[in-house]
PDB file of C-alpha atoms and ligand atoms in Angstrom:
ATOM      1  CA  UNK A  28     119.402 198.761 -92.948  1.00  0.00           C
ATOM      2  CA  UNK A  29     118.470 196.129 -90.624  1.00  0.00           C
ATOM      3  CA  UNK A  30     120.302 195.132 -87.827  1.00  0.00           C
ATOM      4  CA  UNK A  31     122.775 191.982 -87.879  1.00  0.00           C
ATOM      5  CA  UNK A  32     121.761 190.167 -84.765  1.00  0.00           C
ATOM      6  CA  UNK A  33     117.973 190.906 -84.807  1.00  0.00           C
ATOM      7  CA  UNK A  34     117.064 192.444 -88.191  1.00  0.00           C
ATOM      8  CA  UNK A  35     115.213 194.957 -86.541  1.00  0.00           C
ATOM      9  CA  UNK A  36     115.563 198.890 -88.009  1.00  0.00           C
ATOM     10  CA  UNK A  37     119.186 199.613 -87.585  1.00  0.00           C
ATOM     11  CA  UNK A  38     120.290 203.199 -86.628  1.00  0.00           C
ATOM     12  CA  UNK A  39     124.060 202.596 -86.807  1.00  0.00           C
ATOM     13  CA  UNK A  40     126.283 201.377 -89.710  1.00  0.00           C
ATOM     14  CA  UNK A  41     129.773 199.987 -88.401  1.00  0.00           C
ATOM     15  CA  UNK A  42     131.258 199.334 -91.647  1.00  0.00           C
ATOM     16  CA  UNK A  43     134.467 198.346 -90.201  1.00  0.00           C
ATOM     17  CA  UNK A  44     132.591 195.374 -88.804  1.00  0.00           C
ATOM     18  CA  UNK A  45     130.390 194.890 -91.864  1.00  0.00           C
ATOM     19  CA  UNK A  46     127.723 195.776 -89.835  1.00  0.00           C
ATOM     20  CA  UNK A  47     124.808 197.651 -88.425  1.00  0.00           C
ATOM     21  CA  UNK A  48     122.564 197.407 -85.631  1.00  0.00           C
ATOM     22  CA  UNK A  49     119.471 198.278 -83.936  1.00  0.00           C
ATOM     23  CA  UNK A  50     119.811 200.662 -80.667  1.00  0.00           C
ATOM     24  CA  UNK A  51     119.316 197.292 -78.347  1.00  0.00           C
ATOM     25  CA  UNK A  52     121.944 194.902 -80.132  1.00  0.00           C
ATOM     26  CA  UNK A  53     124.765 198.315 -80.685  1.00  0.00           C
ATOM     27  CA  UNK A  54     123.989 198.495 -76.949  1.00  0.00           C
ATOM     28  CA  UNK A  55     125.136 194.625 -76.341  1.00  0.00           C
ATOM     29  CA  UNK A  56     127.948 195.016 -78.942  1.00  0.00           C
ATOM     30  CA  UNK A  57     129.432 198.250 -76.703  1.00  0.00           C
ATOM     31  CA  UNK A  58     128.942 196.466 -73.474  1.00  0.00           C
ATOM     32  CA  UNK A  59     130.908 193.149 -74.603  1.00  0.00           C
ATOM     33  CA  UNK A  60     133.488 195.375 -76.308  1.00  0.00           C
ATOM     34  CA  UNK A  61     134.439 196.913 -73.094  1.00  0.00           C
ATOM     35  CA  UNK A  62     134.235 193.729 -70.589  1.00  0.00           C
ATOM     36  CA  UNK A  63     136.581 192.034 -73.536  1.00  0.00           C
ATOM     37  CA  UNK A  64     138.850 194.763 -73.056  1.00  0.00           C
ATOM     38  CA  UNK A  65     139.226 194.552 -69.319  1.00  0.00           C
ATOM     39  CA  UNK A  66     139.151 190.945 -69.885  1.00  0.00           C
ATOM     40  CA  UNK A  67     142.228 190.714 -72.156  1.00  0.00           C
ATOM     41  CA  UNK A  68     144.334 192.650 -70.600  1.00  0.00           C
ATOM     42  CA  UNK A  69     142.781 192.066 -66.668  1.00  0.00           C
ATOM     43  CA  UNK A  70     141.948 195.522 -66.251  1.00  0.00           C
ATOM     44  CA  UNK A  71     140.547 195.427 -62.565  1.00  0.00           C
ATOM     45  CA  UNK A  72     138.178 193.258 -60.830  1.00  0.00           C
ATOM     46  CA  UNK A  73     135.227 193.980 -58.716  1.00  0.00           C
ATOM     47  CA  UNK A  74     137.311 194.349 -55.622  1.00  0.00           C
ATOM     48  CA  UNK A  75     139.159 197.440 -57.103  1.00  0.00           C
ATOM     49  CA  UNK A  76     137.744 201.400 -56.562  1.00  0.00           C
ATOM     50  CA  UNK A  77     138.273 202.672 -59.646  1.00  0.00           C
ATOM     51  CA  UNK A  78     139.446 206.156 -60.417  1.00  0.00           C
ATOM     52  CA  UNK A  79     137.560 207.149 -63.222  1.00  0.00           C
ATOM     53  CA  UNK A  80     139.085 210.192 -65.300  1.00  0.00           C
ATOM     54  CA  UNK A  81     135.898 212.246 -66.019  1.00  0.00           C
ATOM     55  CA  UNK A  82     136.654 215.574 -68.804  1.00  0.00           C
ATOM     56  CA  UNK A  83     132.983 216.290 -69.552  1.00  0.00           C
ATOM     57  CA  UNK A  84     133.383 214.900 -72.920  1.00  0.00           C
ATOM     58  CA  UNK A  85     131.357 211.975 -74.057  1.00  0.00           C
ATOM     59  CA  UNK A  86     133.984 209.559 -73.699  1.00  0.00           C
ATOM     60  CA  UNK A  87     134.737 209.624 -70.096  1.00  0.00           C
ATOM     61  CA  UNK A  88     131.064 210.240 -68.969  1.00  0.00           C
ATOM     62  CA  UNK A  89     130.124 207.147 -71.167  1.00  0.00           C
ATOM     63  CA  UNK A  90     133.254 205.371 -69.650  1.00  0.00           C
ATOM     64  CA  UNK A  91     132.135 206.319 -66.339  1.00  0.00           C
ATOM     65  CA  UNK A  92     128.010 205.265 -67.508  1.00  0.00           C
ATOM     66  CA  UNK A  93     129.419 201.606 -68.460  1.00  0.00           C
ATOM     67  CA  UNK A  94     131.712 200.601 -65.775  1.00  0.00           C
ATOM     68  CA  UNK A  95     128.658 201.443 -63.265  1.00  0.00           C
ATOM     69  CA  UNK A  96     126.549 199.419 -65.709  1.00  0.00           C
ATOM     70  CA  UNK A  97     129.030 196.593 -64.977  1.00  0.00           C
ATOM     71  CA  UNK A  98     128.845 196.600 -61.668  1.00  0.00           C
ATOM     72  CA  UNK A  99     132.402 197.909 -60.958  1.00  0.00           C
ATOM     73  CA  UNK A 100     132.770 200.445 -58.072  1.00  0.00           C
ATOM     74  CA  UNK A 101     133.829 203.735 -59.405  1.00  0.00           C
ATOM     75  CA  UNK A 102     134.592 207.103 -57.735  1.00  0.00           C
ATOM     76  CA  UNK A 103     134.909 210.052 -60.580  1.00  0.00           C
ATOM     77  CA  UNK A 104     137.512 211.899 -60.284  1.00  0.00           C
ATOM     78  CA  UNK A 105     136.964 215.992 -62.501  1.00  0.00           C
ATOM     79  CA  UNK A 106     140.506 218.577 -63.146  1.00  0.00           C
ATOM     80  CA  UNK A 107     139.551 222.031 -63.971  1.00  0.00           C
ATOM     81  CA  UNK A 108     142.413 223.281 -66.659  1.00  0.00           C
ATOM     82  CA  UNK A 109     140.773 226.952 -66.348  1.00  0.00           C
ATOM     83  CA  UNK A 110     140.710 227.243 -69.815  1.00  0.00           C
ATOM     84  CA  UNK A 111     137.559 230.015 -69.788  1.00  0.00           C
ATOM     85  CA  UNK A 112     133.912 228.820 -70.877  1.00  0.00           C
ATOM     86  CA  UNK A 113     135.330 225.544 -72.100  1.00  0.00           C
ATOM     87  CA  UNK A 114     136.316 224.275 -68.679  1.00  0.00           C
ATOM     88  CA  UNK A 115     133.417 225.997 -66.819  1.00  0.00           C
ATOM     89  CA  UNK A 116     130.732 223.999 -68.939  1.00  0.00           C
ATOM     90  CA  UNK A 117     133.015 220.929 -68.916  1.00  0.00           C
ATOM     91  CA  UNK A 118     132.768 220.593 -65.209  1.00  0.00           C
ATOM     92  CA  UNK A 119     128.725 221.669 -64.853  1.00  0.00           C
ATOM     93  CA  UNK A 120     128.069 218.977 -67.409  1.00  0.00           C
ATOM     94  CA  UNK A 121     130.419 216.468 -65.130  1.00  0.00           C
ATOM     95  CA  UNK A 122     128.913 217.208 -62.206  1.00  0.00           C
ATOM     96  CA  UNK A 123     124.832 217.450 -63.648  1.00  0.00           C
ATOM     97  CA  UNK A 124     125.941 213.534 -64.447  1.00  0.00           C
ATOM     98  CA  UNK A 125     126.675 212.742 -61.528  1.00  0.00           C
ATOM     99  CA  UNK A 126     123.940 214.201 -59.690  1.00  0.00           C
ATOM    100  CA  UNK A 127     121.940 212.324 -62.180  1.00  0.00           C
ATOM    101  CA  UNK A 128     123.135 209.057 -61.313  1.00  0.00           C
ATOM    102  CA  UNK A 129     123.915 209.506 -57.826  1.00  0.00           C
ATOM    103  CA  UNK A 130     127.972 209.010 -58.568  1.00  0.00           C
ATOM    104  CA  UNK A 131     130.431 210.401 -56.332  1.00  0.00           C
ATOM    105  CA  UNK A 132     132.585 213.047 -57.572  1.00  0.00           C
ATOM    106  CA  UNK A 133     135.353 214.582 -56.238  1.00  0.00           C
ATOM    107  CA  UNK A 134     136.686 217.880 -58.190  1.00  0.00           C
ATOM    108  CA  UNK A 135     140.285 219.813 -57.990  1.00  0.00           C
ATOM    109  CA  UNK A 136     141.058 222.715 -59.588  1.00  0.00           C
ATOM    110  CA  UNK A 137     144.990 223.163 -61.466  1.00  0.00           C
ATOM    111  CA  UNK A 138     144.755 226.475 -60.668  1.00  0.00           C
ATOM    112  CA  UNK A 139     144.776 226.184 -56.903  1.00  0.00           C
ATOM    113  CA  UNK A 140     147.431 223.304 -57.483  1.00  0.00           C
ATOM    114  CA  UNK A 141     150.241 224.694 -59.602  1.00  0.00           C
ATOM    115  CA  UNK A 142     148.671 228.950 -59.539  1.00  0.00           C
ATOM    116  CA  UNK A 143     147.978 228.959 -63.083  1.00  0.00           C
ATOM    117  CA  UNK A 144     146.089 227.483 -65.918  1.00  0.00           C
ATOM    118  CA  UNK A 145     146.995 225.430 -68.494  1.00  0.00           C
ATOM    119  CA  UNK A 146     147.687 228.471 -71.121  1.00  0.00           C
ATOM    120  CA  UNK A 147     149.852 230.215 -68.426  1.00  0.00           C
ATOM    121  CA  UNK A 148     151.302 227.022 -67.331  1.00  0.00           C
ATOM    122  CA  UNK A 149     152.870 226.413 -70.976  1.00  0.00           C
ATOM    123  CA  UNK A 150     153.910 230.695 -71.124  1.00  0.00           C
ATOM    124  CA  UNK A 151     155.555 230.632 -67.989  1.00  0.00           C
ATOM    125  CA  UNK A 152     157.334 227.144 -68.327  1.00  0.00           C
ATOM    126  CA  UNK A 153     158.052 227.491 -72.900  1.00  0.00           C
ATOM    127  CA  UNK A 154     156.247 223.907 -72.962  1.00  0.00           C
ATOM    128  CA  UNK A 155     153.313 223.268 -75.259  1.00  0.00           C
ATOM    129  CA  UNK A 156     150.088 223.242 -73.666  1.00  0.00           C
ATOM    130  CA  UNK A 157     149.465 219.540 -73.965  1.00  0.00           C
ATOM    131  CA  UNK A 158     152.449 218.653 -72.477  1.00  0.00           C
ATOM    132  CA  UNK A 159     151.890 220.808 -69.367  1.00  0.00           C
ATOM    133  CA  UNK A 160     148.473 219.560 -68.874  1.00  0.00           C
ATOM    134  CA  UNK A 161     149.489 215.754 -69.752  1.00  0.00           C
ATOM    135  CA  UNK A 162     152.087 215.901 -66.698  1.00  0.00           C
ATOM    136  CA  UNK A 163     149.742 217.538 -64.145  1.00  0.00           C
ATOM    137  CA  UNK A 164     146.540 215.192 -65.115  1.00  0.00           C
ATOM    138  CA  UNK A 165     149.037 212.404 -64.353  1.00  0.00           C
ATOM    139  CA  UNK A 166     150.444 213.361 -61.298  1.00  0.00           C
ATOM    140  CA  UNK A 167     147.157 214.644 -60.178  1.00  0.00           C
ATOM    141  CA  UNK A 168     145.177 211.685 -60.989  1.00  0.00           C
ATOM    142  CA  UNK A 169     148.265 209.968 -59.297  1.00  0.00           C
ATOM    143  CA  UNK A 170     147.332 211.580 -55.929  1.00  0.00           C
ATOM    144  CA  UNK A 171     143.779 211.543 -55.936  1.00  0.00           C
ATOM    145  CA  UNK A 172     143.899 207.976 -56.557  1.00  0.00           C
ATOM    146  CA  UNK A 173     146.531 207.581 -53.637  1.00  0.00           C
ATOM    147  CA  UNK A 174     143.752 210.196 -51.290  1.00  0.00           C
ATOM    148  CA  UNK A 175     140.741 208.399 -52.749  1.00  0.00           C
ATOM    149  CA  UNK A 176     141.637 204.829 -51.599  1.00  0.00           C
ATOM    150  CA  UNK A 177     141.309 203.487 -55.615  1.00  0.00           C
ATOM    151  CA  UNK A 178     143.851 201.106 -56.850  1.00  0.00           C
ATOM    152  CA  UNK A 179     143.789 202.076 -60.266  1.00  0.00           C
ATOM    153  CA  UNK A 180     142.940 205.401 -63.075  1.00  0.00           C
ATOM    154  CA  UNK A 181     140.428 204.462 -65.880  1.00  0.00           C
ATOM    155  CA  UNK A 182     140.638 207.269 -68.892  1.00  0.00           C
ATOM    156  CA  UNK A 183     137.805 207.338 -71.840  1.00  0.00           C
ATOM    157  CA  UNK A 184     140.416 206.889 -74.733  1.00  0.00           C
ATOM    158  CA  UNK A 185     138.917 205.142 -77.240  1.00  0.00           C
ATOM    159  CA  UNK A 186     140.421 203.329 -80.935  1.00  0.00           C
ATOM    160  CA  UNK A 187     141.068 206.655 -82.535  1.00  0.00           C
ATOM    161  CA  UNK A 188     142.956 208.263 -79.858  1.00  0.00           C
ATOM    162  CA  UNK A 189     145.397 205.327 -79.500  1.00  0.00           C
ATOM    163  CA  UNK A 190     145.504 204.282 -83.097  1.00  0.00           C
ATOM    164  CA  UNK A 191     146.644 208.634 -83.671  1.00  0.00           C
ATOM    165  CA  UNK A 192     148.929 208.145 -81.278  1.00  0.00           C
ATOM    166  CA  UNK A 193     150.565 204.633 -82.388  1.00  0.00           C
ATOM    167  CA  UNK A 194     150.388 206.624 -85.507  1.00  0.00           C
ATOM    168  CA  UNK A 195     152.636 209.841 -84.655  1.00  0.00           C
ATOM    169  CA  UNK A 196     154.802 207.302 -81.807  1.00  0.00           C
ATOM    170  CA  UNK A 197     156.261 205.437 -84.657  1.00  0.00           C
ATOM    171  CA  UNK A 198     156.183 208.281 -87.367  1.00  0.00           C
ATOM    172  CA  UNK A 199     158.975 209.594 -84.901  1.00  0.00           C
ATOM    173  CA  UNK A 200     160.414 206.350 -83.513  1.00  0.00           C
ATOM    174  CA  UNK A 201     159.580 207.587 -80.202  1.00  0.00           C
ATOM    175  CA  UNK A 202     161.029 204.093 -78.450  1.00  0.00           C
ATOM    176  CA  UNK A 203     160.382 205.307 -74.791  1.00  0.00           C
ATOM    177  CA  UNK A 204     156.340 205.715 -75.918  1.00  0.00           C
ATOM    178  CA  UNK A 205     156.149 202.291 -77.976  1.00  0.00           C
ATOM    179  CA  UNK A 206     157.231 200.677 -75.164  1.00  0.00           C
ATOM    180  CA  UNK A 207     154.395 202.117 -72.686  1.00  0.00           C
ATOM    181  CA  UNK A 208     151.735 202.334 -75.507  1.00  0.00           C
ATOM    182  CA  UNK A 209     149.575 199.783 -73.584  1.00  0.00           C
ATOM    183  CA  UNK A 210     145.959 199.726 -72.521  1.00  0.00           C
ATOM    184  CA  UNK A 211     146.806 198.900 -68.965  1.00  0.00           C
ATOM    185  CA  UNK A 212     150.016 199.867 -67.251  1.00  0.00           C
ATOM    186  CA  UNK A 213     150.602 198.260 -63.578  1.00  0.00           C
ATOM    187  CA  UNK A 214     151.279 200.025 -60.139  1.00  0.00           C
ATOM    188  CA  UNK A 215     155.490 200.300 -60.841  1.00  0.00           C
ATOM    189  CA  UNK A 216     157.690 202.664 -59.461  1.00  0.00           C
ATOM    190  CA  UNK A 217     154.696 204.712 -56.451  1.00  0.00           C
ATOM    191  CA  UNK A 218     152.037 204.911 -60.237  1.00  0.00           C
ATOM    192  CA  UNK A 219     148.454 203.589 -59.601  1.00  0.00           C
ATOM    193  CA  UNK A 220     147.352 201.400 -62.486  1.00  0.00           C
ATOM    194  CA  UNK A 221     146.362 203.313 -65.411  1.00  0.00           C
ATOM    195  CA  UNK A 222     143.726 201.302 -68.389  1.00  0.00           C
ATOM    196  CA  UNK A 223     141.411 202.651 -71.589  1.00  0.00           C
ATOM    197  CA  UNK A 224     138.538 200.357 -71.529  1.00  0.00           C
ATOM    198  CA  UNK A 225     137.871 202.111 -74.446  1.00  0.00           C
ATOM    199  CA  UNK A 226     140.398 200.759 -76.478  1.00  0.00           C
ATOM    200  CA  UNK A 227     138.423 198.703 -78.756  1.00  0.00           C
ATOM    201  CA  UNK A 228     136.244 201.454 -79.351  1.00  0.00           C
ATOM    202  CA  UNK A 229     135.439 204.430 -82.006  1.00  0.00           C
ATOM    203  CA  UNK A 230     134.626 207.945 -81.342  1.00  0.00           C
ATOM    204  CA  UNK A 231     131.452 207.424 -83.620  1.00  0.00           C
ATOM    205  CA  UNK A 232     130.851 204.319 -81.775  1.00  0.00           C
ATOM    206  CA  UNK A 233     130.885 206.545 -78.082  1.00  0.00           C
ATOM    207  CA  UNK A 234     129.136 209.302 -79.561  1.00  0.00           C
ATOM    208  CA  UNK A 235     126.580 207.285 -80.406  1.00  0.00           C
ATOM    209  CA  UNK A 236     126.367 205.652 -76.995  1.00  0.00           C
ATOM    210  CA  UNK A 237     126.242 209.290 -75.724  1.00  0.00           C
ATOM    211  CA  UNK A 238     123.400 210.044 -77.889  1.00  0.00           C
ATOM    212  CA  UNK A 239     121.324 207.185 -77.457  1.00  0.00           C
ATOM    213  CA  UNK A 240     122.413 207.251 -73.444  1.00  0.00           C
ATOM    214  CA  UNK A 241     120.719 210.812 -73.264  1.00  0.00           C
ATOM    215  CA  UNK A 242     124.279 211.691 -72.389  1.00  0.00           C
ATOM    216  CA  UNK A 243     124.594 215.475 -71.777  1.00  0.00           C
ATOM    217  CA  UNK A 244     128.944 216.091 -72.726  1.00  0.00           C
ATOM    218  CA  UNK A 245     130.757 218.631 -74.229  1.00  0.00           C
ATOM    219  CA  UNK A 246     130.816 218.347 -77.879  1.00  0.00           C
ATOM    220  CA  UNK A 247     133.404 221.086 -78.751  1.00  0.00           C
ATOM    221  CA  UNK A 248     137.083 220.230 -78.195  1.00  0.00           C
ATOM    222  CA  UNK A 249     139.736 222.165 -75.677  1.00  0.00           C
ATOM    223  CA  UNK A 250     140.925 225.237 -77.377  1.00  0.00           C
ATOM    224  CA  UNK A 251     144.285 224.010 -76.636  1.00  0.00           C
ATOM    225  CA  UNK A 252     144.292 221.277 -79.108  1.00  0.00           C
ATOM    226  CA  UNK A 253     143.826 223.154 -82.010  1.00  0.00           C
ATOM    227  CA  UNK A 254     147.324 223.088 -82.768  1.00  0.00           C
ATOM    228  CA  UNK A 255     147.779 219.361 -81.480  1.00  0.00           C
ATOM    229  CA  UNK A 256     150.230 216.881 -83.464  1.00  0.00           C
ATOM    230  CA  UNK A 257     147.227 214.214 -83.007  1.00  0.00           C
ATOM    231  CA  UNK A 258     144.475 215.942 -84.459  1.00  0.00           C
ATOM    232  CA  UNK A 259     146.465 215.659 -87.344  1.00  0.00           C
ATOM    233  CA  UNK A 260     147.321 212.482 -87.349  1.00  0.00           C
ATOM    234  CA  UNK A 261     143.800 211.482 -86.430  1.00  0.00           C
ATOM    235  CA  UNK A 262     142.474 213.273 -89.536  1.00  0.00           C
ATOM    236  CA  UNK A 263     145.135 210.861 -91.326  1.00  0.00           C
ATOM    237  CA  UNK A 264     143.253 207.539 -89.640  1.00  0.00           C
ATOM    238  CA  UNK A 265     140.480 208.865 -90.729  1.00  0.00           C
ATOM    239  CA  UNK A 266     141.156 209.439 -94.279  1.00  0.00           C
ATOM    240  CA  UNK A 267     142.703 205.810 -94.068  1.00  0.00           C
ATOM    241  CA  UNK A 268     139.951 204.311 -92.562  1.00  0.00           C
ATOM    242  CA  UNK A 269     137.324 205.854 -94.722  1.00  0.00           C
ATOM    243  CA  UNK A 270     139.268 204.376 -98.057  1.00  0.00           C
ATOM    244  CA  UNK A 271     139.824 200.941 -96.458  1.00  0.00           C
ATOM    245  CA  UNK A 272     137.187 199.819 -93.277  1.00  0.00           C
ATOM    246  CA  UNK A 273     138.710 198.422 -90.615  1.00  0.00           C
ATOM    247  CA  UNK A 274     142.522 199.262 -91.222  1.00  0.00           C
ATOM    248  CA  UNK A 275     142.403 201.424 -87.942  1.00  0.00           C
ATOM    249  CA  UNK A 276     141.630 198.473 -85.561  1.00  0.00           C
ATOM    250  CA  UNK A 277     144.458 196.227 -87.854  1.00  0.00           C
ATOM    251  CA  UNK A 278     146.745 198.886 -87.384  1.00  0.00           C
ATOM    252  CA  UNK A 279     146.345 199.292 -83.579  1.00  0.00           C
ATOM    253  CA  UNK A 280     145.788 195.793 -82.688  1.00  0.00           C
ATOM    254  CA  UNK A 281     148.245 194.575 -85.098  1.00  0.00           C
ATOM    255  CA  UNK A 282     150.776 196.630 -82.705  1.00  0.00           C
ATOM    256  CA  UNK A 283     149.635 194.820 -79.211  1.00  0.00           C
ATOM    257  CA  UNK A 284     149.850 191.604 -80.843  1.00  0.00           C
ATOM    258  CA  UNK A 285     153.436 192.353 -81.926  1.00  0.00           C
ATOM    259  CA  UNK A 286     154.186 194.749 -78.865  1.00  0.00           C
ATOM    260  CA  UNK A 287     156.200 192.129 -76.708  1.00  0.00           C
ATOM    261  CA  UNK A 288     158.684 190.748 -80.269  1.00  0.00           C
ATOM    262  CA  UNK A 289     159.804 195.134 -79.738  1.00  0.00           C
ATOM    263  CA  UNK A 290     159.759 195.538 -76.153  1.00  0.00           C
ATOM    264  CA  UNK A 291     159.807 192.623 -74.301  1.00  0.00           C
ATOM    265  CA  UNK A 292     157.911 192.637 -70.895  1.00  0.00           C
ATOM    266  CA  UNK A 293     160.761 194.073 -68.157  1.00  0.00           C
ATOM    267  CA  UNK A 294     160.601 195.253 -64.715  1.00  0.00           C
ATOM    268  CA  UNK A 295     160.148 198.825 -64.278  1.00  0.00           C
ATOM    269  CA  UNK A 296     163.383 200.641 -62.820  1.00  0.00           C
ATOM    270  CA  UNK A 297     162.070 201.570 -59.603  1.00  0.00           C
ATOM    271  CA  UNK A 298     162.442 205.502 -58.741  1.00  0.00           C
ATOM    272  CA  UNK A 299     165.728 206.702 -57.346  1.00  0.00           C
ATOM    273  CA  UNK A 300     163.983 209.765 -55.656  1.00  0.00           C
ATOM    274  CA  UNK A 301     161.083 210.743 -53.040  1.00  0.00           C
ATOM    275  CA  UNK A 302     160.275 214.056 -54.524  1.00  0.00           C
ATOM    276  CA  UNK A 303     161.305 216.294 -52.330  1.00  0.00           C
ATOM    277  CA  UNK A 304     158.499 218.950 -52.623  1.00  0.00           C
ATOM    278  CA  UNK A 305     155.377 216.130 -52.771  1.00  0.00           C
ATOM    279  CA  UNK A 306     157.210 212.992 -51.555  1.00  0.00           C
ATOM    280  CA  UNK A 307     156.121 211.362 -54.350  1.00  0.00           C
ATOM    281  CA  UNK A 308     158.271 208.373 -56.357  1.00  0.00           C
ATOM    282  CA  UNK A 309     160.431 210.083 -58.824  1.00  0.00           C
ATOM    283  CA  UNK A 310     163.779 209.661 -61.368  1.00  0.00           C
ATOM    284  CA  UNK A 311     164.838 213.475 -60.279  1.00  0.00           C
ATOM    285  CA  UNK A 312     165.081 215.066 -56.711  1.00  0.00           C
ATOM    286  CA  UNK A 313     162.241 217.405 -57.864  1.00  0.00           C
ATOM    287  CA  UNK A 314     159.407 215.442 -60.143  1.00  0.00           C
ATOM    288  CA  UNK A 315     157.961 217.144 -63.051  1.00  0.00           C
ATOM    289  CA  UNK A 316     155.090 218.402 -62.168  1.00  0.00           C
ATOM    290  CA  UNK A 317     156.694 219.986 -58.583  1.00  0.00           C
ATOM    291  CA  UNK A 318     159.391 221.603 -61.240  1.00  0.00           C
ATOM    292  CA  UNK A 319     156.643 222.768 -62.917  1.00  0.00           C
ATOM    293  CA  UNK A 320     155.176 224.185 -60.108  1.00  0.00           C
ATOM    294  CA  UNK A 321     158.157 225.976 -58.629  1.00  0.00           C
ATOM    295  CA  UNK A 322     159.145 227.387 -62.031  1.00  0.00           C
ATOM    296  CA  UNK A 323     155.439 229.331 -62.581  1.00  0.00           C
ATOM    297  CA  UNK A 324     155.868 230.508 -58.257  1.00  0.00           C
ATOM    298  CA  UNK A 325     159.385 231.830 -59.220  1.00  0.00           C
ATOM    299  CA  UNK A 326     157.532 233.469 -62.809  1.00  0.00           C
ATOM    300  CA  UNK A 327     155.014 234.802 -60.472  1.00  0.00           C
ATOM    301  CA  UNK A 328     157.379 236.613 -58.086  1.00  0.00           C
ATOM    302  CA  UNK A 329     159.398 238.001 -60.447  1.00  0.00           C
ATOM    303  CA  UNK A 330     156.627 239.584 -61.983  1.00  0.00           C
ATOM    304  CA  UNK A 331     155.568 240.972 -58.595  1.00  0.00           C
ATOM    305  CA  UNK A 332     158.744 242.542 -58.160  1.00  0.00           C
ATOM    306  CA  UNK A 333     159.065 244.131 -61.179  1.00  0.00           C
ATOM    307  CA  UNK A 334     155.575 245.438 -61.068  1.00  0.00           C
TER     308      UNK A 334
HETATM  309 FE1  LIG B 404     144.855 219.261 -72.477  1.00  0.00          FE
HETATM  310 FE2  LIG B 404     145.613 219.120 -74.481  1.00  0.00          FE
HETATM  311 FE3  LIG B 404     143.965 217.685 -73.909  1.00  0.00          FE
HETATM  312 FE4  LIG B 404     143.439 220.250 -73.505  1.00  0.00          FE
HETATM  313  S1  LIG B 404     144.198 219.000 -75.519  1.00  0.00           S
HETATM  314  S2  LIG B 404     142.455 218.880 -72.092  1.00  0.00           S
HETATM  315  S3  LIG B 404     145.290 221.192 -73.221  1.00  0.00           S
HETATM  316  S4  LIG B 404     146.105 217.418 -73.458  1.00  0.00           S
END
């Protein structure tokens, strides 16, 4: 197997591009894909400070590495979700990465912020764990970005994540989510800009990048993801891709090309309230995150009085 570019020995085969690459040419290809995503969706510029949401997994650590190599100004943000050994290892690997490259890392704990771990929040609020986690992350990433004077939050979602999410949204005709499925969401309604610079790269490509760069990341999936529908949709997309390489990207990029036809750009309606608890702009008197926080506090008080 020879590299498509330099004809040296290839180490990775990408059937979706009908191409193989040696380590050096794969690195150029990957950096170019990230740069294209940033440029096409005008995600950020060299003067912006970017809050990189780093979980300790391959995608977010690789993203942090790539953005630094491309010369962007970054601050890492890790949210400890309080998921036992998994969260312990995630924090440890994120800290080790920041130390290795001399990067600034800011850490917050969900247990300290809400008073419970993801699993406990889910139980006390009757929400699926990933829903409780998603609401908390959105709120705390946004708050951290404002606190740390970052103009944009970047996450490590890759092409597999986006294609499987799109499949789930289409299967259930989730118009509200489809409308917002865009790798760059503007800073509207009191929320800072949110971007996904890895949207052109697959999970396999990100794993290869992390391996070639010697990035030490958490390999296993979050234990809360066991019943997550997202994994099921990923499995389906992988089966389709196996049979017909290139389908995943055609599906996702095809949607982005047609998106404005179905969901024309419109200015987001400004939130009518400032949350009466945390003062962030909200569509309800108390924002979703604070409603979760208050419900957890009330449940704990009830448990104390009945004990
Ligand atoms: Fe959060 Fe669910 Fe992802 Fe775990 S799998 S990190 S609970 S969204």
